[in-house]
PDB file of C-alpha atoms in Angstrom:
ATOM      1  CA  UNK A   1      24.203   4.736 -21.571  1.00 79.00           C
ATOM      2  CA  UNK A   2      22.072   1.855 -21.447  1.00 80.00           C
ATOM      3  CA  UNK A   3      21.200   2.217 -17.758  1.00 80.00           C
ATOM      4  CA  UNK A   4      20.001   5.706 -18.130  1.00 87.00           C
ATOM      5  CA  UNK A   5      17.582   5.000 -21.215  1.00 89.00           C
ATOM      6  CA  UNK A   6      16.471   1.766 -18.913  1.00 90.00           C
ATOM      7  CA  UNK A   7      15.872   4.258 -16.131  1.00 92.00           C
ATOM      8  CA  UNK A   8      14.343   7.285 -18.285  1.00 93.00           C
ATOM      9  CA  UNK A   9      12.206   4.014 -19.594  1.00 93.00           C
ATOM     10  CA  UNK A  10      11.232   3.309 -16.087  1.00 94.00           C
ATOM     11  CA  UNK A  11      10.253   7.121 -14.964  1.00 94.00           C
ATOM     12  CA  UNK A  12       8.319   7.128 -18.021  1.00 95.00           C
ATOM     13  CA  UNK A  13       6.591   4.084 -17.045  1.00 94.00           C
ATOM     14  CA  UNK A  14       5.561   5.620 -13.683  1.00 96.00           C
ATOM     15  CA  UNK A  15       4.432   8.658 -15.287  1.00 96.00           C
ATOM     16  CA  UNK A  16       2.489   7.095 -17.699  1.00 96.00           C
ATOM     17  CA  UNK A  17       0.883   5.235 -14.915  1.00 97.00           C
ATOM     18  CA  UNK A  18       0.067   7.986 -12.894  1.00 97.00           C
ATOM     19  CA  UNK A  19      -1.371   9.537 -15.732  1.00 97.00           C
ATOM     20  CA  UNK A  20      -3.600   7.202 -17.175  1.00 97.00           C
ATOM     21  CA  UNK A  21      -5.128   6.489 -14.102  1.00 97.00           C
ATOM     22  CA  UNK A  22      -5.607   9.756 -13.074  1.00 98.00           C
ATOM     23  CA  UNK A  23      -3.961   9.458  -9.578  1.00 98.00           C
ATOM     24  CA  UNK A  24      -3.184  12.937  -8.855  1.00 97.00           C
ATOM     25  CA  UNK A  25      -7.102  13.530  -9.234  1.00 98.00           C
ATOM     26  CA  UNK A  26      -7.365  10.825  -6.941  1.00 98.00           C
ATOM     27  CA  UNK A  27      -5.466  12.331  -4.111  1.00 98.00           C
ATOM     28  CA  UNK A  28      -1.846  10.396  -4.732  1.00 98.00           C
ATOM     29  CA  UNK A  29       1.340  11.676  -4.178  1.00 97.00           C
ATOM     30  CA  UNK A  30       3.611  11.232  -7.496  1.00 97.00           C
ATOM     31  CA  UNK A  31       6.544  10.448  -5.364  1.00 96.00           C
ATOM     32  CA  UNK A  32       4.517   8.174  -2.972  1.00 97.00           C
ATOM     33  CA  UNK A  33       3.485   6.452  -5.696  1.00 98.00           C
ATOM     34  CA  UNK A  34       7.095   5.969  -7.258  1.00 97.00           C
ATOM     35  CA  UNK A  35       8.279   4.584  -4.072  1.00 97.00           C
ATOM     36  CA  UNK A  36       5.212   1.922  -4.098  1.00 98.00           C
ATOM     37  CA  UNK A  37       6.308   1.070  -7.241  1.00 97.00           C
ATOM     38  CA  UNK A  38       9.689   0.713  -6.943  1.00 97.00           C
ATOM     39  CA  UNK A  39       9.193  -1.598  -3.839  1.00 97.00           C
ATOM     40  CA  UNK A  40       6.577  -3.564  -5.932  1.00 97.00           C
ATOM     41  CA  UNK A  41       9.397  -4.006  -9.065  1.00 96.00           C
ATOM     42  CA  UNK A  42      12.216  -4.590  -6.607  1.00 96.00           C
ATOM     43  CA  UNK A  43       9.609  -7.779  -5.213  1.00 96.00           C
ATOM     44  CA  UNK A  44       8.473  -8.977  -8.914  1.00 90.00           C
ATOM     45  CA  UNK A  45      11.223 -11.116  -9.247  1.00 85.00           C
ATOM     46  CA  UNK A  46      10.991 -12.668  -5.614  1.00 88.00           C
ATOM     47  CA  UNK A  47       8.844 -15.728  -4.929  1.00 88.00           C
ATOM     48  CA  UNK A  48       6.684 -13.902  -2.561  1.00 93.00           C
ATOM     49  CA  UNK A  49       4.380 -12.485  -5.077  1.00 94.00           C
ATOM     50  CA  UNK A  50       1.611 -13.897  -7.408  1.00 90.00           C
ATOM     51  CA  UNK A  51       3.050 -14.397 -10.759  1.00 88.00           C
ATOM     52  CA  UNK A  52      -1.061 -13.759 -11.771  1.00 89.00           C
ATOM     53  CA  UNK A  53      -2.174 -10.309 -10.266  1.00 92.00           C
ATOM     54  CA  UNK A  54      -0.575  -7.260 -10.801  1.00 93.00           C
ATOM     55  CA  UNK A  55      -2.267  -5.068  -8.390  1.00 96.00           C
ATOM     56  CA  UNK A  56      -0.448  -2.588  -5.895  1.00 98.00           C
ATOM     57  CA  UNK A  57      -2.319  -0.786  -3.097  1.00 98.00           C
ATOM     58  CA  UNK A  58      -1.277   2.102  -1.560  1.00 98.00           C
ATOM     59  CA  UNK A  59      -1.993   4.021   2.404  1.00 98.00           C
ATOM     60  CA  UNK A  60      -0.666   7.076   3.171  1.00 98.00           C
ATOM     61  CA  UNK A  61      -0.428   7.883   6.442  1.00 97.00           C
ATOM     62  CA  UNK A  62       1.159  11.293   6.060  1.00 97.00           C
ATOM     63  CA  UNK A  63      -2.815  12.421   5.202  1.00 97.00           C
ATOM     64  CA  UNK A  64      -5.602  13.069   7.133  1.00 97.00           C
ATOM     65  CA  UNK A  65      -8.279  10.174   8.503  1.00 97.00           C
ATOM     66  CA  UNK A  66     -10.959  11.918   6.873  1.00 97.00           C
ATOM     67  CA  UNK A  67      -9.117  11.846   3.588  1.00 97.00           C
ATOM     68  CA  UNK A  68      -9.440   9.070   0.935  1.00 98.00           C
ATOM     69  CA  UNK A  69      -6.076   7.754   1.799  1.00 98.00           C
ATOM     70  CA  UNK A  70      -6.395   4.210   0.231  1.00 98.00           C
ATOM     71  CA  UNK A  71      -5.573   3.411  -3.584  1.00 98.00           C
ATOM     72  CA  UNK A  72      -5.476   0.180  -5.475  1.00 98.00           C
ATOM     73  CA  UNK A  73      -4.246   0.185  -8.671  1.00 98.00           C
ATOM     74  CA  UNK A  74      -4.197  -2.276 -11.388  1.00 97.00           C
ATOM     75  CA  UNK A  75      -0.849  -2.070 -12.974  1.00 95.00           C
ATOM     76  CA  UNK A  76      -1.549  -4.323 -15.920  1.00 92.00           C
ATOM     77  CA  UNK A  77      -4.345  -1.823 -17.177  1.00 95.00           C
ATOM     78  CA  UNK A  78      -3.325   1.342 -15.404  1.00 96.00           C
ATOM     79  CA  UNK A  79      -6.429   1.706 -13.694  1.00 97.00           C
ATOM     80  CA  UNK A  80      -7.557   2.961 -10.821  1.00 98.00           C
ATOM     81  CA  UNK A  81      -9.389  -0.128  -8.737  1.00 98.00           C
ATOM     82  CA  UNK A  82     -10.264   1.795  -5.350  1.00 98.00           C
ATOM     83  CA  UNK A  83     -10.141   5.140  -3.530  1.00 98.00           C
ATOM     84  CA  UNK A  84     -11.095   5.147  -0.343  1.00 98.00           C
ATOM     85  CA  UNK A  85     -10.751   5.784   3.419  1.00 98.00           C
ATOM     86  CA  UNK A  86      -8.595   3.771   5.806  1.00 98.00           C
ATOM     87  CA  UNK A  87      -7.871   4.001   9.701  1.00 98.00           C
ATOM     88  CA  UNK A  88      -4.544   4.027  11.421  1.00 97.00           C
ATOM     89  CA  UNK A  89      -3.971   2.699  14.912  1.00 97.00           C
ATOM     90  CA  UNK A  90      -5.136   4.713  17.859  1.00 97.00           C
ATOM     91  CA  UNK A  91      -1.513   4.510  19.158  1.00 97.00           C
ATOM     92  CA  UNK A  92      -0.258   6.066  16.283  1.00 97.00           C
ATOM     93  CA  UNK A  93      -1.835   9.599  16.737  1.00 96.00           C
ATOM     94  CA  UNK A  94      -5.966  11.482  16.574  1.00 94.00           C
ATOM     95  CA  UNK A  95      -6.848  12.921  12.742  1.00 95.00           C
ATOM     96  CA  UNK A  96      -2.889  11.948  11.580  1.00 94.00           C
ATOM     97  CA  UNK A  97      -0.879   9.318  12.449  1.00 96.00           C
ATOM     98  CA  UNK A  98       2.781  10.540  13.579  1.00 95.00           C
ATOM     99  CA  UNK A  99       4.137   7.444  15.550  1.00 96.00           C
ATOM    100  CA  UNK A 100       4.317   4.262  13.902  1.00 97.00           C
ATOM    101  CA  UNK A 101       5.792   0.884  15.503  1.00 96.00           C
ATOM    102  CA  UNK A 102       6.486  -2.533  15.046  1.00 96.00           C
ATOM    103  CA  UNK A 103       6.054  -3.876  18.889  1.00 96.00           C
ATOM    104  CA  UNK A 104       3.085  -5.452  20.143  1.00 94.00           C
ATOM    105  CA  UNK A 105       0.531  -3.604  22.322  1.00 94.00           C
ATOM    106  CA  UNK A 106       1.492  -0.471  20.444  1.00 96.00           C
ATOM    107  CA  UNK A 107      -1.702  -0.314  19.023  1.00 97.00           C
ATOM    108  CA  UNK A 108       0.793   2.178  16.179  1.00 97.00           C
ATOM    109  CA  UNK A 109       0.243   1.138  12.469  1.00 97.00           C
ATOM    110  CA  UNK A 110       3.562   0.416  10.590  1.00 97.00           C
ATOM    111  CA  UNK A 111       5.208   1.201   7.635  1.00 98.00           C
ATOM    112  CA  UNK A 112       6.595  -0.477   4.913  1.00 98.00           C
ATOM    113  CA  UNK A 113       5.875  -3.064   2.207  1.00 98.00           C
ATOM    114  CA  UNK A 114       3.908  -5.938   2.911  1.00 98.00           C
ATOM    115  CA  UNK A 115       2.540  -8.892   0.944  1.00 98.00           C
ATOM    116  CA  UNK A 116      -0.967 -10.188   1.450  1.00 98.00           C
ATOM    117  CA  UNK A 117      -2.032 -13.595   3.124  1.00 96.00           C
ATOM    118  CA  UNK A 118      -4.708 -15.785   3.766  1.00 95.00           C
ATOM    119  CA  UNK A 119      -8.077 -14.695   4.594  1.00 97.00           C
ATOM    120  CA  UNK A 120     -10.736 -15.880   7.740  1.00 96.00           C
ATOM    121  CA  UNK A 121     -13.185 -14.801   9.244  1.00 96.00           C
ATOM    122  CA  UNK A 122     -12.988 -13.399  12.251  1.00 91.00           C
ATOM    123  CA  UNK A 123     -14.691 -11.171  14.950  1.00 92.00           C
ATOM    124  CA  UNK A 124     -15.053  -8.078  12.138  1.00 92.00           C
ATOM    125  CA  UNK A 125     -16.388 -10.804   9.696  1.00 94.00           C
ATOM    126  CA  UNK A 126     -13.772 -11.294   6.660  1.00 96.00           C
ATOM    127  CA  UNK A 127     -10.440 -10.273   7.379  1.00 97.00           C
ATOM    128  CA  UNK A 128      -7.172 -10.435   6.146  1.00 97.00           C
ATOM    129  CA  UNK A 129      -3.478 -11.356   7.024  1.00 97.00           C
ATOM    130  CA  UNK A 130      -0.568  -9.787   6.238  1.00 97.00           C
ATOM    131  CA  UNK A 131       3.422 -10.468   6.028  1.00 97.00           C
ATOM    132  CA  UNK A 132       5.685  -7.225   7.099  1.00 97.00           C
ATOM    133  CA  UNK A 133       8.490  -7.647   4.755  1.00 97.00           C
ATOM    134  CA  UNK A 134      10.503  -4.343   6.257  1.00 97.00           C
ATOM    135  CA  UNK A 135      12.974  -5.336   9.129  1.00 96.00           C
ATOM    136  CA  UNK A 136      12.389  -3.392  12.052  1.00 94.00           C
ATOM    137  CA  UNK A 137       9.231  -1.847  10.941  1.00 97.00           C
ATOM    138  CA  UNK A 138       6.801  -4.406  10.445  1.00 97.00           C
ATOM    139  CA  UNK A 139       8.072  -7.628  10.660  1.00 97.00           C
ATOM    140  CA  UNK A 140       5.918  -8.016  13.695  1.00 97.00           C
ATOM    141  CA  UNK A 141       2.289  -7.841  11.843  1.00 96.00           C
ATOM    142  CA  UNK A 142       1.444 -10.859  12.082  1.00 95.00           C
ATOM    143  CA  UNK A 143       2.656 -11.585  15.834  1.00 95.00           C
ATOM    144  CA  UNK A 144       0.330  -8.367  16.462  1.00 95.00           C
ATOM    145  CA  UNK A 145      -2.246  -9.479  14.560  1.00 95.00           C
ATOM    146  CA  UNK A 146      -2.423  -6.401  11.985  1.00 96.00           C
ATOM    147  CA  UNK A 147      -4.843  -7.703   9.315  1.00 97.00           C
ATOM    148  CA  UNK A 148      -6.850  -5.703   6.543  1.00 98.00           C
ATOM    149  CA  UNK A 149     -10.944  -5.673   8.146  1.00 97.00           C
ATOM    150  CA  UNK A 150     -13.787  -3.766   7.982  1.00 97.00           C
ATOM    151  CA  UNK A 151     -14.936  -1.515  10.853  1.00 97.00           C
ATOM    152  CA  UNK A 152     -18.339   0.792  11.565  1.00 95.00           C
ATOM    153  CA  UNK A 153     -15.939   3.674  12.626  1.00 96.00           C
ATOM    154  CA  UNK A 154     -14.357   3.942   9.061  1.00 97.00           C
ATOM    155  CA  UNK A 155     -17.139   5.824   7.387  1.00 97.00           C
ATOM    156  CA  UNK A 156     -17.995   9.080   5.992  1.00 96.00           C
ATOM    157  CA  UNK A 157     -20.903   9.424   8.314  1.00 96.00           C
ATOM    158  CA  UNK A 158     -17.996   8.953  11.883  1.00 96.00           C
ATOM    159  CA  UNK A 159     -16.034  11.717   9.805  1.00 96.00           C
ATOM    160  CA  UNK A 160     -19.222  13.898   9.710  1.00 96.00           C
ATOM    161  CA  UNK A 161     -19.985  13.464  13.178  1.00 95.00           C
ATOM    162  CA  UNK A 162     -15.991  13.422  14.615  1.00 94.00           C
ATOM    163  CA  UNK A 163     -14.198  15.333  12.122  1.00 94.00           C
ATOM    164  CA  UNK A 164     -12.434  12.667  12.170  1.00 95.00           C
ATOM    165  CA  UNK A 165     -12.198   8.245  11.272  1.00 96.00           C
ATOM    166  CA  UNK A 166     -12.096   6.175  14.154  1.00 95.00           C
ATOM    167  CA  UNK A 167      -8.811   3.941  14.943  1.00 96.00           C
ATOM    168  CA  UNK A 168      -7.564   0.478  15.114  1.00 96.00           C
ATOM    169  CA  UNK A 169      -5.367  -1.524  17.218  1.00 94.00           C
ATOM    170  CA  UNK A 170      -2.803  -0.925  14.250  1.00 95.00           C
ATOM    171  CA  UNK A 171      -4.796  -2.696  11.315  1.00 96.00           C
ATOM    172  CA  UNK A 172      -5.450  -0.998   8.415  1.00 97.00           C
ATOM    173  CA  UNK A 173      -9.244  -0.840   8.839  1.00 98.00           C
ATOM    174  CA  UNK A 174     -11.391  -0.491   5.489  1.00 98.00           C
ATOM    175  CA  UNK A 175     -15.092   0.492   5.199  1.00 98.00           C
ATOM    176  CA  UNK A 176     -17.323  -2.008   5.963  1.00 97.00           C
ATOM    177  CA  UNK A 177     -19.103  -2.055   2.426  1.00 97.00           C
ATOM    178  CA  UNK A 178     -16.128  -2.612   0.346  1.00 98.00           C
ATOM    179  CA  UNK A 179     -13.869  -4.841   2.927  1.00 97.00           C
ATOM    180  CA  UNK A 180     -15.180  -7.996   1.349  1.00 97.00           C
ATOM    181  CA  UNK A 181     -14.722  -6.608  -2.426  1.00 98.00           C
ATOM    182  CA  UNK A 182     -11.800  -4.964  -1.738  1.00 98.00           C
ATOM    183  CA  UNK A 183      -9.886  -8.273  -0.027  1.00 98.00           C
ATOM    184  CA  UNK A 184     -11.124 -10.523  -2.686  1.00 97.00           C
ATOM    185  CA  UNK A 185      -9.164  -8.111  -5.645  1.00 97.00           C
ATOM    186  CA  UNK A 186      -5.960  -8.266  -3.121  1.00 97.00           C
ATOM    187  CA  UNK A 187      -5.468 -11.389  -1.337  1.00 97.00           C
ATOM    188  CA  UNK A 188      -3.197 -14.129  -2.676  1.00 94.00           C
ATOM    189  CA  UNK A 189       0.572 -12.365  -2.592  1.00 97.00           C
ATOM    190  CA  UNK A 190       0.015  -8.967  -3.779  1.00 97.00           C
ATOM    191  CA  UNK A 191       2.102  -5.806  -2.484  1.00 98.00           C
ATOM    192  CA  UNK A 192       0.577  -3.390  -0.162  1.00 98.00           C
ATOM    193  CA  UNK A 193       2.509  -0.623   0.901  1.00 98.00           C
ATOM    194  CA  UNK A 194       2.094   1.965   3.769  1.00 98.00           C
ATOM    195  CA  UNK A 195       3.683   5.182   3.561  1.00 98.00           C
ATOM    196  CA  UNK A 196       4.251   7.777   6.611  1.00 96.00           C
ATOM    197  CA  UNK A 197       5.268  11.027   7.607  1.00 91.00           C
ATOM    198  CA  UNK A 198       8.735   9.348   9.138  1.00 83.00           C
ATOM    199  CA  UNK A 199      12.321  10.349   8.723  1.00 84.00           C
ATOM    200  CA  UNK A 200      12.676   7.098  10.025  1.00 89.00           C
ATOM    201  CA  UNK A 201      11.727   4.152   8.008  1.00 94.00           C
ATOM    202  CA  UNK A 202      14.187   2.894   5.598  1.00 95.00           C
ATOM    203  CA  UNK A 203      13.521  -0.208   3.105  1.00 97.00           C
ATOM    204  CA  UNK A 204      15.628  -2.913   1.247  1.00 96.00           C
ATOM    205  CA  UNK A 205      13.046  -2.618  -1.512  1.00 97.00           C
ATOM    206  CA  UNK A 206      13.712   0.880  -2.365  1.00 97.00           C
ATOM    207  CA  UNK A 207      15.979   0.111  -4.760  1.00 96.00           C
ATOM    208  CA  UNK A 208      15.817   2.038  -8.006  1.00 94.00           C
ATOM    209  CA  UNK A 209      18.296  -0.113  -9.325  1.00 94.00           C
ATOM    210  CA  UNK A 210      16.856  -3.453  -8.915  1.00 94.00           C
ATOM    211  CA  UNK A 211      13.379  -1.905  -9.769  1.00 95.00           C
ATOM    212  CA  UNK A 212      14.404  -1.165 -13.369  1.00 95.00           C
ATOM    213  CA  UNK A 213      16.137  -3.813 -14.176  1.00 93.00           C
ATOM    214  CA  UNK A 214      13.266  -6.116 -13.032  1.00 92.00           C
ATOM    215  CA  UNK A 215      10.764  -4.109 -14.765  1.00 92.00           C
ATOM    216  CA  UNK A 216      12.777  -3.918 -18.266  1.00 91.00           C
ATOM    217  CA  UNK A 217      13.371  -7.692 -17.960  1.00 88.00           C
ATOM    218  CA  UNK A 218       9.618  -8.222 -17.215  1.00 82.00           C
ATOM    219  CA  UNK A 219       9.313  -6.996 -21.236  1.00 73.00           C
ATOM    220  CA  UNK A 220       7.367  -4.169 -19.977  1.00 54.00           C
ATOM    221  CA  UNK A 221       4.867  -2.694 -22.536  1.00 54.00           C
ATOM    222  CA  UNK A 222       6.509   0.599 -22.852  1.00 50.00           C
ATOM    223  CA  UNK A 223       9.372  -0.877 -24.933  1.00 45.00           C
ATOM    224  CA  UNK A 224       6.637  -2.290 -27.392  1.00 45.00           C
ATOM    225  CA  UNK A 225       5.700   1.132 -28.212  1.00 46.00           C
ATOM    226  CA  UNK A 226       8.784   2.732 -28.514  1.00 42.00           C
TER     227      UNK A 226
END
């Protein structure tokens, strides 16, 4: 039927993705990566993203600190922007965060899709706001003030001396070197998406269904070359 060759069309597409810019060298979970993607299709068609980037990043919690747990991805080329390290909130656990929360003074990171916002500069220089799109799991973020920044303790040399990254108040801390590069390729209503080791969290924008039909009707280039 029609909806399976739209959906075999889709799975190809995240393949093909995957793939070409050599993700699973990079450290990404296939399936993590689906999900992302899915949530990122099932949000094309909404107002809330920027009809001019196509860029997705990616955190997943369910690895270690000391891993290279951060991915952005540029979806209209299939490449492979960023791969790099990322801390979790202190509440949220030591070398692997295993709580995650939406409620202020947590100090957990949360889960779920959210879309990036404006940018200042605050007390860790150039930072970052972000809207929790995810009822009940991180609808709170900007109430709690969870914003992309850089920080000294997310650094290969803390891992080398720690064995583990250092850890937030629930932001998703970046590298001080790359925070300003990295927020000026994502800001302006683009998807980021934080995945977890949680039985838990649940999402409206997991949606397989909406996800192909928005990414066949966005005349995606797979069609072209079939």
């Amino acid at each position: 039927s029609k909806n399976n060759l739209n959906s075999e069309l889709f799975n190809q597409h995240i393949a093909s993705v995957y793939e070409q810019a050599s993700l699973a060298k990079a450290g990404l979970d296939q399936n993590v990566f689906k999900k992302a993607l899915i949530g990122y299709y099932n949000l094309k068609k909404t107002q809330l993203l920027s009809a001019q980037k196509s860029v997705l990043t990616i955190i997943d919690f369910s690895k270690k600190s000391s891993e290279k747990r951060l991915w952005i991805i540029d979806l209209e080329s299939s490449k492979l922007l960023f791969n790099t390290l990322v801390a979790h909130g202190r509440g949220s656990g030591m070398d692997i965060a295993t709580s995650f929360s939406n409620q202020p003074n947590s100090h957990q990171s949360s889960l779920g899709f959210y879309v990036t916002s404006d940018t200042y500069i605050g007390k860790h220089g150039l930072s970052m706001r972000l809207d929790g799109l995810d009822k009940g799991f991180n609808t709170n973020a900007k109430e709690r003030a969870v914003v992309v920044h850089g920080a000294d303790y997310v650094s290969q040399s803390f891992v080398n001396q720690t064995g583990r990254l250092g850890r937030s108040h629930g932001c998703p801390a970046l590298p001080v070197e790359l925070t300003k590069t990295i927020i000026n390729v994502i800001k302006g209503q683009t998807v980021l998406f934080i995945n977890g080791p949680s039985v838990q969290y649940r999402s409206e924008f997991l949606d397989q269904n909406i996800a192909v039909a928005n990414f066949i009707s966005s005349g995606s280039k797979l069609q072209a070359s079939i």
